[in-house]
Structures are given as C-alpha cells and as structure tokens.
Amino acid sequence: MAAAVCGRGRRVLGLVVAPLLVLAVACGGGSGDSGGSDTRTAAARPLDQAFRHPGVLVSEAQLKRVRAHVEAKEQPWLAAFEQMSGSKYAADDYEATPYGVVECPPDTRPGRGCVEEREDALAAYTQALLWNITGERAHAEKAVQIMDAWAKVITGHTEANAGLQTAWAASSWARAAEAVRYTYDGWNDGQLLRFERMLRNAYLPQVRNGSADFNGNWDLVMADATMGMAVFLDDHATFEKAVHHFRTRVPAYFYLKSDGKLPVSPEGSDIDTAAELKKYWFGQGTFADGLSQETCRNFKHASYSLAATAHMAETAHHQGVDLYGEVEDRLRAAFEFHSKYQLGAEAPGWLCGGKVQRDMGPDTEVGLNHLRGRLKLAMPQTEKYTEQRRPEGTDDLFVAWETLTHAENA
C-alpha cells in the first residue's frame, strides 16, 4: 500500500486527527439485547477519539491479509478475487454515468440513474479493492475518476424509493472512498473536498433520520450508509446517530423470546398494537428466535437486513465499539434461522402459513466471520449455506465481494 502524508485532505494510514468535541446524540426507546437504557443513551465511544482508518467495513489489517491470501493463491480468496476481477465493475475502461438528480419510482415507471448510480458506486469499491490487493495505481485512479464524476454533478434523489436508493449507493461510496483515501496519495484535495460535499449534501440528509414506518430493511440499510459516511467524514455526531439507530432498530427487526409475546415496536413509528405488529410482520402471529419482520415477505429482504446489521457491527468493531456484543444472540439466531430454511428445511405451518420464499443473497460472510470466526460460536446452518455459495459475489445493490474481504478474516 502506498504511504501518504498528513494534513487536511491527505491520506494517512492508521489514525487521523478528528474534531475534539461533538455533542452526543440523545437516545431512547426500543429494547436492545444489552438490557438497559444506559447503553443506549451513553456515547458509543469517546467523543475526542479519532476514527480508525481505513475502517468502513474493511480494516487495514484485513486488506493486508486479503492481499497475502491472493498472492499465495489460497482458497477461497483466490476464487473470490478472480470472480471480482472478472466482473464488469473491474474493467480497465469502466466509465461512470453520473446524473444530476437520480429518480427512482416504486412502481413500473422507468427511473433515471438508479441502476447507473448503484453500479458506479460498486465499481468504485471494486476498483478500490483491486488497488489494495494488486498495488496497481490505475485501479485507484479509476476509483477516484468514478467518484469525482458523480461528485461534480449529483444534487439529490427523488421519487418514493429515494431513501433506499440513496442508502444502497452511499454504502458503496463510503467503502470505496475509505479504501482509497487512506492508502493512495493521488486523490487531490479539490476532488476529495468535492466528494465530501457530495456525501454531506446529496446523501446524508436523505438517510440520516431513517424511515421508521417502512419495512425494516430500509431503516437498516439507511443506518449502514449513515455509519459508513460518518466514519469517512470523521463525523462523530452522525456516527452516534447511526449507533442509536442500530440499537433501536435491530431489536425491532429480529425477534428474540426475551422481547415478550410481541416483537419490539420500531422507535418513532405508530406500529405498536398486536394487530398492527401482526400486519407489519406480514401476517405472522407466532414468533420464534431469529424470525425477522420480513421473513414472511421473502428471505431476500431479510437477508438485506442481515447484511446491513453485520456491516454496521463490523464498522463499529473497527472503531472500538462492540455492537456485535449487544445483539450477539439475536443476530446469531437470525442467521441460523434463515440459513436453515434457505437450505431446504420444511417450513412448519405456524411459519408464514408453511410457505417461505427462499431467496437469500450473498449476505452471510461478515456476520459469520465475527460470530463463528472471532467468537467461535456454533453456526452450522450459516456455515453450510455460506460454504455452498462461496465465493459470495455481489447483489448489484450494496453488498459486494465479502468472501474476498471477510472469509476467515478476523
């Protein structure tokens, strides 16, 4: 990895200087696994403590281990690298297609820039990973080129799917930018400042406050994007906002028997009666450990939420905050529950009327790496599912190359 110099707008490996003090974000409501309001109201980390960089989803140490695995031609990392480097996102001549306003309607009307934005953000992240693994500067240059093309023109997102679209793209933008800024010395100050302004003006306002009344995958992906941008921007208050969102939304999305007879109500919503919760949980009236709010909709959306939850916990882990520990039992149960039925176990009559839609995505590596890899917890169903689909590639939305970055990568 390239060395870098210190200073505003310059890259530096390891820690960077952050603002000394920010106001803590007040928290409340919800019922987390930690079992007390103290955890939810206290600042997640010292407010004068600098963020660790790179530290959005993937750390410097993890990037180095990936590079060593690939150079040694070890599996499954080599296959994952070949999968990534053979994708359209890795093309040497990849060209961005930026839009000033991205319009994403919720119906059959055609959008403007929705696919292009998501794909360009994933391409920037892919090129950033290629730079870190191969050391070829052309990949870092391409990542910067893609990011700068969008930073020059985009002003916002419209239509009813704006929140989710913004979150999907912003998640990848933050990971790409983080993996370039602190390992590459060619991103000039003007380009960097323009990209930071893009995140602050065209992305953060759309996702920072979440979407309490929507299906939970919206809220969790929005919080994932918020946390990634907060770390990249060294924005302590926004990081605290994302942590609060995690602590209140994850328990309202994945059920544990300790919650009581009914699931936790999403903070800020009006969904709080038994009838409202049953409707919100797609008609499910019997609750079991690991069930998610969208299980009876389909496993695809539950899987998005598994990925977003693990992404946030992983980023927080790199910043010295143990969000994994706060939801360890809940997250483990959710991974095992959905992996079991995805692998073909017959759904009992009480579960979604005996019919489930088995369409999980490439969303298990990050959570498995922590729960099974770091904590040594038994995860037989999740392990089996993950090993069967390795290398986990990309969903072309906000998840990409996580076998490469997180398989057995503590």
mmCIF file of C-alpha atoms in Angstrom:
data_model
loop_
_atom_site.group_PDB
_atom_site.id
_atom_site.type_symbol
_atom_site.label_atom_id
_atom_site.label_comp_id
_atom_site.label_asym_id
_atom_site.label_seq_id
_atom_site.Cartn_x
_atom_site.Cartn_y
_atom_site.Cartn_z
ATOM 1 C CA MET A 1 0.000 0.000 0.000
ATOM 2 C CA ALA A 2 1.188 3.488 -0.782
ATOM 3 C CA ALA A 3 2.432 5.708 2.004
ATOM 4 C CA ALA A 4 0.785 9.090 2.466
ATOM 5 C CA VAL A 5 1.254 12.433 4.181
ATOM 6 C CA CYS A 6 -0.744 14.011 6.983
ATOM 7 C CA GLY A 7 -2.902 17.091 6.772
ATOM 8 C CA ARG A 8 -6.367 18.159 5.691
ATOM 9 C CA GLY A 9 -7.445 16.201 2.661
ATOM 10 C CA ARG A 10 -4.336 13.992 2.643
ATOM 11 C CA ARG A 11 -4.146 10.252 3.144
ATOM 12 C CA VAL A 12 -2.598 8.610 6.169
ATOM 13 C CA LEU A 13 -2.659 5.009 7.337
ATOM 14 C CA GLY A 14 -3.925 4.376 10.837
ATOM 15 C CA LEU A 15 -5.432 7.154 12.939
ATOM 16 C CA VAL A 16 -6.235 10.667 11.801
ATOM 17 C CA VAL A 17 -6.921 13.758 13.822
ATOM 18 C CA ALA A 18 -10.656 14.317 14.395
ATOM 19 C CA PRO A 19 -12.610 17.210 15.923
ATOM 20 C CA LEU A 20 -12.133 17.226 19.657
ATOM 21 C CA LEU A 21 -15.692 17.515 20.815
ATOM 22 C CA VAL A 22 -19.142 16.934 19.398
ATOM 23 C CA LEU A 23 -22.496 16.795 21.055
ATOM 24 C CA ALA A 24 -23.735 13.344 21.991
ATOM 25 C CA VAL A 25 -26.936 12.250 20.317
ATOM 26 C CA ALA A 26 -29.710 11.623 22.810
ATOM 27 C CA CYS A 27 -31.075 8.088 22.656
ATOM 28 C CA GLY A 28 -34.110 6.333 23.983
ATOM 29 C CA GLY A 29 -36.875 3.869 23.306
ATOM 30 C CA GLY A 30 -36.566 0.358 21.963
ATOM 31 C CA SER A 31 -35.360 -2.696 23.761
ATOM 32 C CA GLY A 32 -31.884 -3.939 22.966
ATOM 33 C CA ASP A 33 -30.161 -7.150 23.964
ATOM 34 C CA SER A 34 -27.936 -5.224 26.353
ATOM 35 C CA GLY A 35 -30.941 -4.932 28.644
ATOM 36 C CA GLY A 36 -30.619 -1.367 29.864
ATOM 37 C CA SER A 37 -31.075 2.231 28.845
ATOM 38 C CA ASP A 38 -27.528 3.143 29.902
ATOM 39 C CA THR A 39 -26.026 1.512 26.825
ATOM 40 C CA ARG A 40 -28.490 3.228 24.530
ATOM 41 C CA THR A 41 -28.027 6.711 25.979
ATOM 42 C CA ALA A 42 -24.275 6.811 26.553
ATOM 43 C CA ALA A 43 -21.929 7.914 23.774
ATOM 44 C CA ALA A 44 -20.716 4.859 21.899
ATOM 45 C CA ARG A 45 -17.086 5.998 22.004
ATOM 46 C CA PRO A 46 -15.073 8.888 23.465
ATOM 47 C CA LEU A 47 -16.059 11.986 21.554
ATOM 48 C CA ASP A 48 -12.465 13.180 21.260
ATOM 49 C CA GLN A 49 -11.187 9.849 19.957
ATOM 50 C CA ALA A 50 -10.107 9.819 16.311
ATOM 51 C CA PHE A 51 -11.660 7.291 13.979
ATOM 52 C CA ARG A 52 -9.521 4.415 12.737
ATOM 53 C CA HIS A 53 -8.859 4.487 9.004
ATOM 54 C CA PRO A 54 -9.353 2.545 6.812
ATOM 55 C CA GLY A 55 -12.283 1.435 8.915
ATOM 56 C CA VAL A 56 -15.531 1.330 6.942
ATOM 57 C CA LEU A 57 -16.447 -2.369 6.817
ATOM 58 C CA VAL A 58 -12.857 -3.395 5.989
ATOM 59 C CA SER A 59 -9.807 -2.534 8.094
ATOM 60 C CA GLU A 60 -6.204 -2.019 7.040
ATOM 61 C CA ALA A 61 -5.209 -5.335 8.641
ATOM 62 C CA GLN A 62 -7.990 -7.167 6.802
ATOM 63 C CA LEU A 63 -6.921 -5.668 3.477
ATOM 64 C CA LYS A 64 -3.360 -6.814 4.088
ATOM 65 C CA ARG A 65 -4.490 -10.355 4.890
ATOM 66 C CA VAL A 66 -6.602 -10.491 1.746
ATOM 67 C CA ARG A 67 -3.631 -9.414 -0.335
ATOM 68 C CA ALA A 68 -1.438 -12.090 1.256
ATOM 69 C CA HIS A 69 -4.058 -14.805 0.637
ATOM 70 C CA VAL A 70 -4.417 -13.842 -3.017
ATOM 71 C CA GLU A 71 -0.674 -13.600 -3.586
ATOM 72 C CA ALA A 72 -0.281 -17.088 -2.060
ATOM 73 C CA LYS A 73 -3.117 -18.370 -4.318
ATOM 74 C CA GLU A 74 -5.087 -19.625 -1.318
ATOM 75 C CA GLN A 75 -8.773 -20.547 -1.410
ATOM 76 C CA PRO A 76 -11.466 -19.320 -1.159
ATOM 77 C CA TRP A 77 -9.812 -15.923 -1.556
ATOM 78 C CA LEU A 78 -8.235 -16.601 -4.955
ATOM 79 C CA ALA A 79 -11.551 -17.718 -6.437
ATOM 80 C CA ALA A 80 -13.233 -14.685 -4.899
ATOM 81 C CA PHE A 81 -10.574 -12.378 -6.325
ATOM 82 C CA GLU A 82 -10.921 -13.932 -9.773
ATOM 83 C CA GLN A 83 -14.695 -13.521 -9.532
ATOM 84 C CA MET A 84 -14.298 -9.835 -8.676
ATOM 85 C CA SER A 85 -11.561 -9.092 -11.209
ATOM 86 C CA GLY A 86 -13.632 -10.767 -13.933
ATOM 87 C CA SER A 87 -16.709 -8.655 -13.217
ATOM 88 C CA LYS A 88 -17.826 -5.676 -15.270
ATOM 89 C CA TYR A 89 -17.012 -3.439 -12.313
ATOM 90 C CA ALA A 90 -13.302 -4.256 -12.615
ATOM 91 C CA ALA A 91 -12.928 -3.241 -16.261
ATOM 92 C CA ASP A 92 -9.926 -1.041 -17.006
ATOM 93 C CA ASP A 93 -12.083 1.107 -19.275
ATOM 94 C CA TYR A 94 -15.070 1.385 -16.938
ATOM 95 C CA GLU A 95 -16.814 4.713 -17.442
ATOM 96 C CA ALA A 96 -19.166 6.351 -14.952
ATOM 97 C CA THR A 97 -22.619 7.574 -15.992
ATOM 98 C CA PRO A 98 -23.475 10.316 -13.487
ATOM 99 C CA TYR A 99 -26.851 12.023 -13.114
ATOM 100 C CA GLY A 100 -27.643 15.365 -11.534
ATOM 101 C CA VAL A 101 -30.835 14.012 -9.974
ATOM 102 C CA VAL A 102 -31.499 10.294 -9.527
ATOM 103 C CA GLU A 103 -35.199 9.449 -9.848
ATOM 104 C CA CYS A 104 -36.354 6.049 -8.527
ATOM 105 C CA PRO A 105 -40.132 5.439 -8.536
ATOM 106 C CA PRO A 106 -41.602 2.496 -6.580
ATOM 107 C CA ASP A 107 -43.703 1.227 -9.488
ATOM 108 C CA THR A 108 -43.161 0.181 -13.103
ATOM 109 C CA ARG A 109 -42.300 3.669 -14.307
ATOM 110 C CA PRO A 110 -38.708 3.868 -15.564
ATOM 111 C CA GLY A 111 -36.238 5.555 -13.273
ATOM 112 C CA ARG A 112 -33.367 7.862 -14.135
ATOM 113 C CA GLY A 113 -29.906 6.929 -12.952
ATOM 114 C CA CYS A 114 -30.924 4.286 -10.396
ATOM 115 C CA VAL A 115 -29.031 1.347 -11.865
ATOM 116 C CA GLU A 116 -26.200 3.564 -13.074
ATOM 117 C CA GLU A 117 -25.647 5.083 -9.623
ATOM 118 C CA ARG A 118 -25.607 1.746 -7.812
ATOM 119 C CA GLU A 119 -23.327 0.165 -10.383
ATOM 120 C CA ASP A 120 -20.914 3.088 -10.459
ATOM 121 C CA ALA A 121 -20.638 3.078 -6.660
ATOM 122 C CA LEU A 122 -19.955 -0.674 -6.718
ATOM 123 C CA ALA A 123 -17.401 -0.159 -9.477
ATOM 124 C CA ALA A 124 -15.589 2.450 -7.387
ATOM 125 C CA TYR A 125 -15.475 -0.007 -4.468
ATOM 126 C CA THR A 126 -14.323 -2.836 -6.737
ATOM 127 C CA GLN A 127 -11.529 -0.705 -8.163
ATOM 128 C CA ALA A 128 -10.544 0.376 -4.648
ATOM 129 C CA LEU A 129 -10.226 -3.260 -3.568
ATOM 130 C CA LEU A 130 -8.252 -4.101 -6.709
ATOM 131 C CA TRP A 131 -5.848 -1.258 -5.889
ATOM 132 C CA ASN A 132 -5.327 -2.521 -2.359
ATOM 133 C CA ILE A 133 -4.785 -6.118 -3.471
ATOM 134 C CA THR A 134 -2.714 -5.651 -6.642
ATOM 135 C CA GLY A 135 -0.958 -2.361 -5.893
ATOM 136 C CA GLU A 136 -1.715 -1.165 -9.434
ATOM 137 C CA ARG A 137 -2.290 2.579 -9.282
ATOM 138 C CA ALA A 138 -4.565 2.519 -12.321
ATOM 139 C CA HIS A 139 -7.270 0.971 -10.132
ATOM 140 C CA ALA A 140 -7.035 3.735 -7.538
ATOM 141 C CA GLU A 141 -7.106 6.301 -10.329
ATOM 142 C CA LYS A 142 -10.207 4.672 -11.785
ATOM 143 C CA ALA A 143 -11.952 4.651 -8.406
ATOM 144 C CA VAL A 144 -11.251 8.362 -7.961
ATOM 145 C CA GLN A 145 -12.366 9.069 -11.531
ATOM 146 C CA ILE A 146 -15.718 7.383 -10.929
ATOM 147 C CA MET A 147 -16.284 9.118 -7.596
ATOM 148 C CA ASP A 148 -15.328 12.528 -8.972
ATOM 149 C CA ALA A 149 -17.623 12.140 -11.982
ATOM 150 C CA TRP A 150 -20.622 11.833 -9.641
ATOM 151 C CA ALA A 151 -19.383 14.447 -7.189
ATOM 152 C CA LYS A 152 -19.320 17.020 -9.988
ATOM 153 C CA VAL A 153 -22.987 16.704 -10.878
ATOM 154 C CA ILE A 154 -25.309 14.986 -8.401
ATOM 155 C CA THR A 155 -27.552 17.144 -6.245
ATOM 156 C CA GLY A 156 -30.097 14.668 -4.885
ATOM 157 C CA HIS A 157 -32.629 11.856 -5.197
ATOM 158 C CA THR A 158 -36.364 11.957 -5.863
ATOM 159 C CA GLU A 159 -39.413 9.681 -6.074
ATOM 160 C CA ALA A 160 -40.681 7.286 -3.403
ATOM 161 C CA ASN A 161 -37.682 4.940 -3.436
ATOM 162 C CA ALA A 162 -35.220 7.785 -2.883
ATOM 163 C CA GLY A 163 -34.311 6.738 0.663
ATOM 164 C CA LEU A 164 -33.431 3.165 -0.191
ATOM 165 C CA GLN A 165 -31.656 4.084 -3.426
ATOM 166 C CA THR A 166 -29.585 6.704 -1.629
ATOM 167 C CA ALA A 167 -28.640 4.201 1.070
ATOM 168 C CA TRP A 168 -27.598 1.499 -1.367
ATOM 169 C CA ALA A 169 -25.334 3.842 -3.299
ATOM 170 C CA ALA A 170 -23.956 5.683 -0.277
ATOM 171 C CA SER A 171 -22.941 2.418 1.413
ATOM 172 C CA SER A 172 -20.687 1.575 -1.524
ATOM 173 C CA TRP A 173 -19.434 5.151 -1.976
ATOM 174 C CA ALA A 174 -18.264 5.284 1.650
ATOM 175 C CA ARG A 175 -16.424 1.937 1.433
ATOM 176 C CA ALA A 176 -14.779 2.878 -1.829
ATOM 177 C CA ALA A 177 -13.685 6.289 -0.604
ATOM 178 C CA GLU A 178 -12.336 4.939 2.669
ATOM 179 C CA ALA A 179 -10.298 2.225 0.942
ATOM 180 C CA VAL A 180 -8.731 4.801 -1.387
ATOM 181 C CA ARG A 181 -8.253 7.867 0.806
ATOM 182 C CA TYR A 182 -6.010 6.206 3.379
ATOM 183 C CA THR A 183 -3.944 4.020 1.060
ATOM 184 C CA TYR A 184 -3.370 6.204 -2.024
ATOM 185 C CA ASP A 185 -1.676 9.555 -2.456
ATOM 186 C CA GLY A 186 -3.220 10.602 -5.767
ATOM 187 C CA TRP A 187 -6.656 11.825 -4.686
ATOM 188 C CA ASN A 188 -6.127 15.579 -4.787
ATOM 189 C CA ASP A 189 -7.605 17.945 -2.229
ATOM 190 C CA GLY A 190 -10.071 19.526 -4.634
ATOM 191 C CA GLN A 191 -11.524 16.184 -5.694
ATOM 192 C CA LEU A 192 -11.662 14.965 -2.117
ATOM 193 C CA LEU A 193 -13.444 18.071 -0.884
ATOM 194 C CA ARG A 194 -15.936 17.809 -3.739
ATOM 195 C CA PHE A 195 -16.675 14.182 -2.843
ATOM 196 C CA GLU A 196 -17.097 15.007 0.846
ATOM 197 C CA ARG A 197 -19.568 17.748 -0.073
ATOM 198 C CA MET A 198 -21.443 15.274 -2.259
ATOM 199 C CA LEU A 199 -21.924 12.894 0.658
ATOM 200 C CA ARG A 200 -22.948 15.674 3.041
ATOM 201 C CA ASN A 201 -25.388 17.348 0.659
ATOM 202 C CA ALA A 202 -26.791 14.679 -1.663
ATOM 203 C CA TYR A 203 -26.706 11.583 0.549
ATOM 204 C CA LEU A 204 -26.600 12.113 4.318
ATOM 205 C CA PRO A 205 -29.773 14.242 4.588
ATOM 206 C CA GLN A 206 -31.748 11.527 2.801
ATOM 207 C CA VAL A 207 -30.715 8.657 5.096
ATOM 208 C CA ARG A 208 -29.603 10.085 8.437
ATOM 209 C CA ASN A 209 -33.028 10.001 10.121
ATOM 210 C CA GLY A 210 -34.089 6.615 8.806
ATOM 211 C CA SER A 211 -37.602 5.589 7.849
ATOM 212 C CA ALA A 212 -39.433 4.211 10.863
ATOM 213 C CA ASP A 213 -42.724 3.236 9.228
ATOM 214 C CA PHE A 214 -41.239 1.427 6.243
ATOM 215 C CA ASN A 215 -40.116 -2.188 6.157
ATOM 216 C CA GLY A 216 -37.050 -2.575 8.323
ATOM 217 C CA ASN A 217 -34.590 -3.297 5.533
ATOM 218 C CA TRP A 218 -34.944 0.377 4.565
ATOM 219 C CA ASP A 219 -34.070 1.582 8.036
ATOM 220 C CA LEU A 220 -31.146 -0.809 8.471
ATOM 221 C CA VAL A 221 -29.565 -0.095 5.088
ATOM 222 C CA MET A 222 -30.011 3.638 5.692
ATOM 223 C CA ALA A 223 -28.253 3.286 9.041
ATOM 224 C CA ASP A 224 -25.492 1.239 7.383
ATOM 225 C CA ALA A 225 -24.922 4.036 4.879
ATOM 226 C CA THR A 226 -25.043 6.669 7.616
ATOM 227 C CA MET A 227 -22.411 4.908 9.695
ATOM 228 C CA GLY A 228 -20.069 4.405 6.750
ATOM 229 C CA MET A 229 -20.284 8.045 5.726
ATOM 230 C CA ALA A 230 -19.836 9.178 9.327
ATOM 231 C CA VAL A 231 -16.533 7.339 9.656
ATOM 232 C CA PHE A 232 -15.250 8.538 6.296
ATOM 233 C CA LEU A 233 -16.222 12.136 7.114
ATOM 234 C CA ASP A 234 -14.897 11.942 10.703
ATOM 235 C CA ASP A 235 -18.380 12.996 11.809
ATOM 236 C CA HIS A 236 -18.808 11.929 15.434
ATOM 237 C CA ALA A 237 -22.383 13.137 15.874
ATOM 238 C CA THR A 238 -23.549 11.248 12.797
ATOM 239 C CA PHE A 239 -21.745 8.113 13.958
ATOM 240 C CA GLU A 240 -23.599 8.337 17.280
ATOM 241 C CA LYS A 241 -26.845 8.769 15.354
ATOM 242 C CA ALA A 242 -26.155 5.578 13.404
ATOM 243 C CA VAL A 243 -25.284 3.656 16.578
ATOM 244 C CA HIS A 244 -28.549 4.752 18.171
ATOM 245 C CA HIS A 245 -30.397 3.669 15.065
ATOM 246 C CA PHE A 246 -28.719 0.250 15.256
ATOM 247 C CA ARG A 247 -29.544 -0.172 18.942
ATOM 248 C CA THR A 248 -33.217 0.610 18.481
ATOM 249 C CA ARG A 249 -33.939 -0.877 15.055
ATOM 250 C CA VAL A 250 -32.131 -4.242 15.175
ATOM 251 C CA PRO A 251 -34.218 -5.440 18.169
ATOM 252 C CA ALA A 252 -37.343 -4.267 16.331
ATOM 253 C CA TYR A 253 -36.443 -6.312 13.270
ATOM 254 C CA PHE A 254 -35.082 -9.636 14.563
ATOM 255 C CA TYR A 255 -37.157 -11.284 17.297
ATOM 256 C CA LEU A 256 -35.958 -12.991 20.486
ATOM 257 C CA LYS A 257 -38.235 -14.625 23.038
ATOM 258 C CA SER A 258 -36.853 -12.254 25.656
ATOM 259 C CA ASP A 259 -38.737 -9.451 23.860
ATOM 260 C CA GLY A 260 -42.017 -10.866 25.178
ATOM 261 C CA LYS A 261 -45.048 -12.172 23.332
ATOM 262 C CA LEU A 262 -44.815 -9.447 20.704
ATOM 263 C CA PRO A 263 -41.880 -8.002 18.765
ATOM 264 C CA VAL A 264 -40.383 -4.659 19.726
ATOM 265 C CA SER A 265 -42.095 -1.704 18.073
ATOM 266 C CA PRO A 266 -39.871 0.384 15.753
ATOM 267 C CA GLU A 267 -38.879 3.591 17.502
ATOM 268 C CA GLY A 268 -40.623 6.619 16.045
ATOM 269 C CA SER A 269 -43.401 4.617 14.379
ATOM 270 C CA ASP A 270 -47.070 4.194 15.248
ATOM 271 C CA ILE A 271 -46.811 0.416 14.923
ATOM 272 C CA ASP A 272 -47.382 -0.763 18.482
ATOM 273 C CA THR A 273 -50.578 -2.794 18.895
ATOM 274 C CA ALA A 274 -50.800 -6.548 18.437
ATOM 275 C CA ALA A 275 -52.887 -6.129 15.282
ATOM 276 C CA GLU A 276 -50.552 -3.514 13.807
ATOM 277 C CA LEU A 277 -47.473 -5.586 14.558
ATOM 278 C CA LYS A 278 -49.005 -8.707 13.005
ATOM 279 C CA LYS A 279 -49.809 -6.794 9.832
ATOM 280 C CA TYR A 280 -46.330 -5.223 9.826
ATOM 281 C CA TRP A 281 -44.797 -8.697 10.198
ATOM 282 C CA PHE A 282 -46.667 -9.850 7.072
ATOM 283 C CA GLY A 283 -49.405 -11.705 8.931
ATOM 284 C CA GLN A 284 -47.108 -13.621 11.247
ATOM 285 C CA GLY A 285 -48.655 -14.066 14.682
ATOM 286 C CA THR A 286 -46.299 -16.669 16.151
ATOM 287 C CA PHE A 287 -42.779 -15.512 16.906
ATOM 288 C CA ALA A 288 -39.600 -17.554 17.326
ATOM 289 C CA ASP A 289 -35.946 -16.725 17.922
ATOM 290 C CA GLY A 290 -34.370 -15.360 14.751
ATOM 291 C CA LEU A 291 -37.583 -14.558 12.886
ATOM 292 C CA SER A 292 -37.414 -11.219 11.107
ATOM 293 C CA GLN A 293 -40.042 -8.621 10.321
ATOM 294 C CA GLU A 294 -39.788 -9.515 6.615
ATOM 295 C CA THR A 295 -39.309 -13.295 6.814
ATOM 296 C CA CYS A 296 -42.864 -13.885 5.604
ATOM 297 C CA ARG A 297 -42.397 -11.364 2.817
ATOM 298 C CA ASN A 298 -39.342 -13.135 1.424
ATOM 299 C CA PHE A 299 -35.859 -14.118 2.556
ATOM 300 C CA LYS A 300 -34.275 -11.652 0.148
ATOM 301 C CA HIS A 301 -35.285 -8.620 2.186
ATOM 302 C CA ALA A 302 -34.492 -10.339 5.482
ATOM 303 C CA SER A 303 -31.088 -11.112 4.004
ATOM 304 C CA TYR A 304 -30.513 -7.460 3.082
ATOM 305 C CA SER A 305 -31.108 -6.679 6.740
ATOM 306 C CA LEU A 306 -28.760 -9.395 7.963
ATOM 307 C CA ALA A 307 -26.065 -7.885 5.759
ATOM 308 C CA ALA A 308 -26.729 -4.290 6.830
ATOM 309 C CA THR A 309 -26.732 -5.242 10.515
ATOM 310 C CA ALA A 310 -23.443 -7.103 10.166
ATOM 311 C CA HIS A 311 -21.940 -4.228 8.161
ATOM 312 C CA MET A 312 -22.727 -1.741 10.911
ATOM 313 C CA ALA A 313 -21.448 -4.013 13.663
ATOM 314 C CA GLU A 314 -18.255 -4.659 11.682
ATOM 315 C CA THR A 315 -17.593 -0.976 11.059
ATOM 316 C CA ALA A 316 -18.265 -0.239 14.732
ATOM 317 C CA HIS A 317 -15.916 -3.104 15.672
ATOM 318 C CA HIS A 318 -13.133 -1.391 13.721
ATOM 319 C CA GLN A 319 -13.912 1.783 15.690
ATOM 320 C CA GLY A 320 -13.706 0.048 19.069
ATOM 321 C CA VAL A 321 -17.472 -0.240 19.636
ATOM 322 C CA ASP A 322 -18.880 -3.720 20.318
ATOM 323 C CA LEU A 323 -22.297 -3.575 18.701
ATOM 324 C CA TYR A 324 -21.927 -7.253 17.889
ATOM 325 C CA GLY A 325 -21.886 -7.991 21.606
ATOM 326 C CA GLU A 326 -25.113 -6.076 22.156
ATOM 327 C CA VAL A 327 -27.049 -8.226 19.654
ATOM 328 C CA GLU A 328 -24.960 -11.408 19.625
ATOM 329 C CA ASP A 329 -27.772 -13.835 20.481
ATOM 330 C CA ARG A 330 -30.267 -12.048 18.269
ATOM 331 C CA LEU A 331 -28.013 -11.919 15.221
ATOM 332 C CA ARG A 332 -26.801 -15.484 15.624
ATOM 333 C CA ALA A 333 -30.393 -16.727 15.871
ATOM 334 C CA ALA A 334 -31.411 -14.768 12.773
ATOM 335 C CA PHE A 335 -28.546 -16.110 10.666
ATOM 336 C CA GLU A 336 -29.218 -19.679 11.747
ATOM 337 C CA PHE A 337 -33.000 -19.400 11.347
ATOM 338 C CA HIS A 338 -32.894 -18.111 7.782
ATOM 339 C CA SER A 339 -29.984 -20.292 6.690
ATOM 340 C CA LYS A 340 -31.807 -23.404 7.930
ATOM 341 C CA TYR A 341 -34.876 -22.786 5.808
ATOM 342 C CA GLN A 342 -32.870 -21.450 2.880
ATOM 343 C CA LEU A 343 -31.067 -24.806 2.837
ATOM 344 C CA GLY A 344 -34.397 -26.540 2.391
ATOM 345 C CA ALA A 345 -35.830 -27.367 5.816
ATOM 346 C CA GLU A 346 -39.600 -27.691 5.601
ATOM 347 C CA ALA A 347 -41.410 -24.645 6.935
ATOM 348 C CA PRO A 348 -43.860 -25.598 9.728
ATOM 349 C CA GLY A 349 -47.463 -24.469 9.483
ATOM 350 C CA TRP A 350 -47.039 -21.687 12.036
ATOM 351 C CA LEU A 351 -44.286 -20.079 9.925
ATOM 352 C CA CYS A 352 -45.692 -17.946 7.109
ATOM 353 C CA GLY A 353 -48.514 -20.432 6.638
ATOM 354 C CA GLY A 354 -45.994 -23.149 5.849
ATOM 355 C CA LYS A 355 -44.595 -21.355 2.797
ATOM 356 C CA VAL A 356 -41.399 -19.316 2.669
ATOM 357 C CA GLN A 357 -39.681 -17.671 -0.280
ATOM 358 C CA ARG A 358 -36.078 -18.927 -0.262
ATOM 359 C CA ASP A 359 -34.092 -16.193 -1.972
ATOM 360 C CA MET A 360 -31.285 -15.192 0.387
ATOM 361 C CA GLY A 361 -28.402 -13.314 -1.154
ATOM 362 C CA PRO A 362 -24.620 -13.128 -0.678
ATOM 363 C CA ASP A 363 -25.088 -11.687 2.780
ATOM 364 C CA THR A 364 -23.556 -14.013 5.380
ATOM 365 C CA GLU A 365 -19.765 -13.723 5.303
ATOM 366 C CA VAL A 366 -19.356 -10.651 7.527
ATOM 367 C CA GLY A 367 -21.605 -11.913 10.319
ATOM 368 C CA LEU A 368 -20.216 -15.442 10.106
ATOM 369 C CA ASN A 369 -16.657 -14.142 10.317
ATOM 370 C CA HIS A 370 -17.377 -12.483 13.638
ATOM 371 C CA LEU A 371 -19.748 -14.929 15.297
ATOM 372 C CA ARG A 372 -18.052 -18.119 14.169
ATOM 373 C CA GLY A 373 -14.566 -16.816 13.424
ATOM 374 C CA ARG A 374 -13.850 -14.412 16.251
ATOM 375 C CA LEU A 375 -16.231 -15.721 18.922
ATOM 376 C CA LYS A 376 -16.083 -19.441 17.983
ATOM 377 C CA LEU A 377 -19.867 -19.798 18.275
ATOM 378 C CA ALA A 378 -21.524 -22.777 16.630
ATOM 379 C CA MET A 379 -23.180 -21.654 13.374
ATOM 380 C CA PRO A 380 -23.751 -24.940 11.487
ATOM 381 C CA GLN A 381 -26.579 -23.768 9.248
ATOM 382 C CA THR A 382 -24.916 -20.489 8.317
ATOM 383 C CA GLU A 383 -21.582 -22.186 7.713
ATOM 384 C CA LYS A 384 -23.165 -24.730 5.404
ATOM 385 C CA TYR A 385 -25.093 -22.115 3.465
ATOM 386 C CA THR A 386 -22.059 -19.856 3.118
ATOM 387 C CA GLU A 387 -19.690 -22.599 2.038
ATOM 388 C CA GLN A 388 -22.171 -23.802 -0.584
ATOM 389 C CA ARG A 389 -22.330 -20.422 -2.298
ATOM 390 C CA ARG A 390 -18.717 -19.307 -1.986
ATOM 391 C CA PRO A 391 -17.412 -17.152 -3.366
ATOM 392 C CA GLU A 392 -20.201 -14.799 -2.385
ATOM 393 C CA GLY A 393 -20.177 -12.128 -5.076
ATOM 394 C CA THR A 394 -22.396 -9.069 -5.332
ATOM 395 C CA ASP A 395 -26.128 -8.414 -5.256
ATOM 396 C CA ASP A 396 -25.547 -5.400 -7.541
ATOM 397 C CA LEU A 397 -27.133 -3.223 -4.861
ATOM 398 C CA PHE A 398 -24.928 -2.677 -1.797
ATOM 399 C CA VAL A 399 -23.201 -5.990 -0.998
ATOM 400 C CA ALA A 400 -20.013 -6.941 -2.842
ATOM 401 C CA TRP A 401 -17.116 -9.395 -2.629
ATOM 402 C CA GLU A 402 -17.470 -10.333 1.030
ATOM 403 C CA THR A 403 -15.927 -13.801 0.692
ATOM 404 C CA LEU A 404 -12.842 -11.956 -0.507
ATOM 405 C CA THR A 405 -12.852 -9.372 2.266
ATOM 406 C CA HIS A 406 -14.249 -11.281 5.255
ATOM 407 C CA ALA A 407 -13.983 -15.039 4.892
ATOM 408 C CA GLU A 408 -11.970 -16.164 7.923
ATOM 409 C CA ASN A 409 -10.612 -12.653 8.238
ATOM 410 C CA ALA A 410 -10.746 -11.778 11.936
#
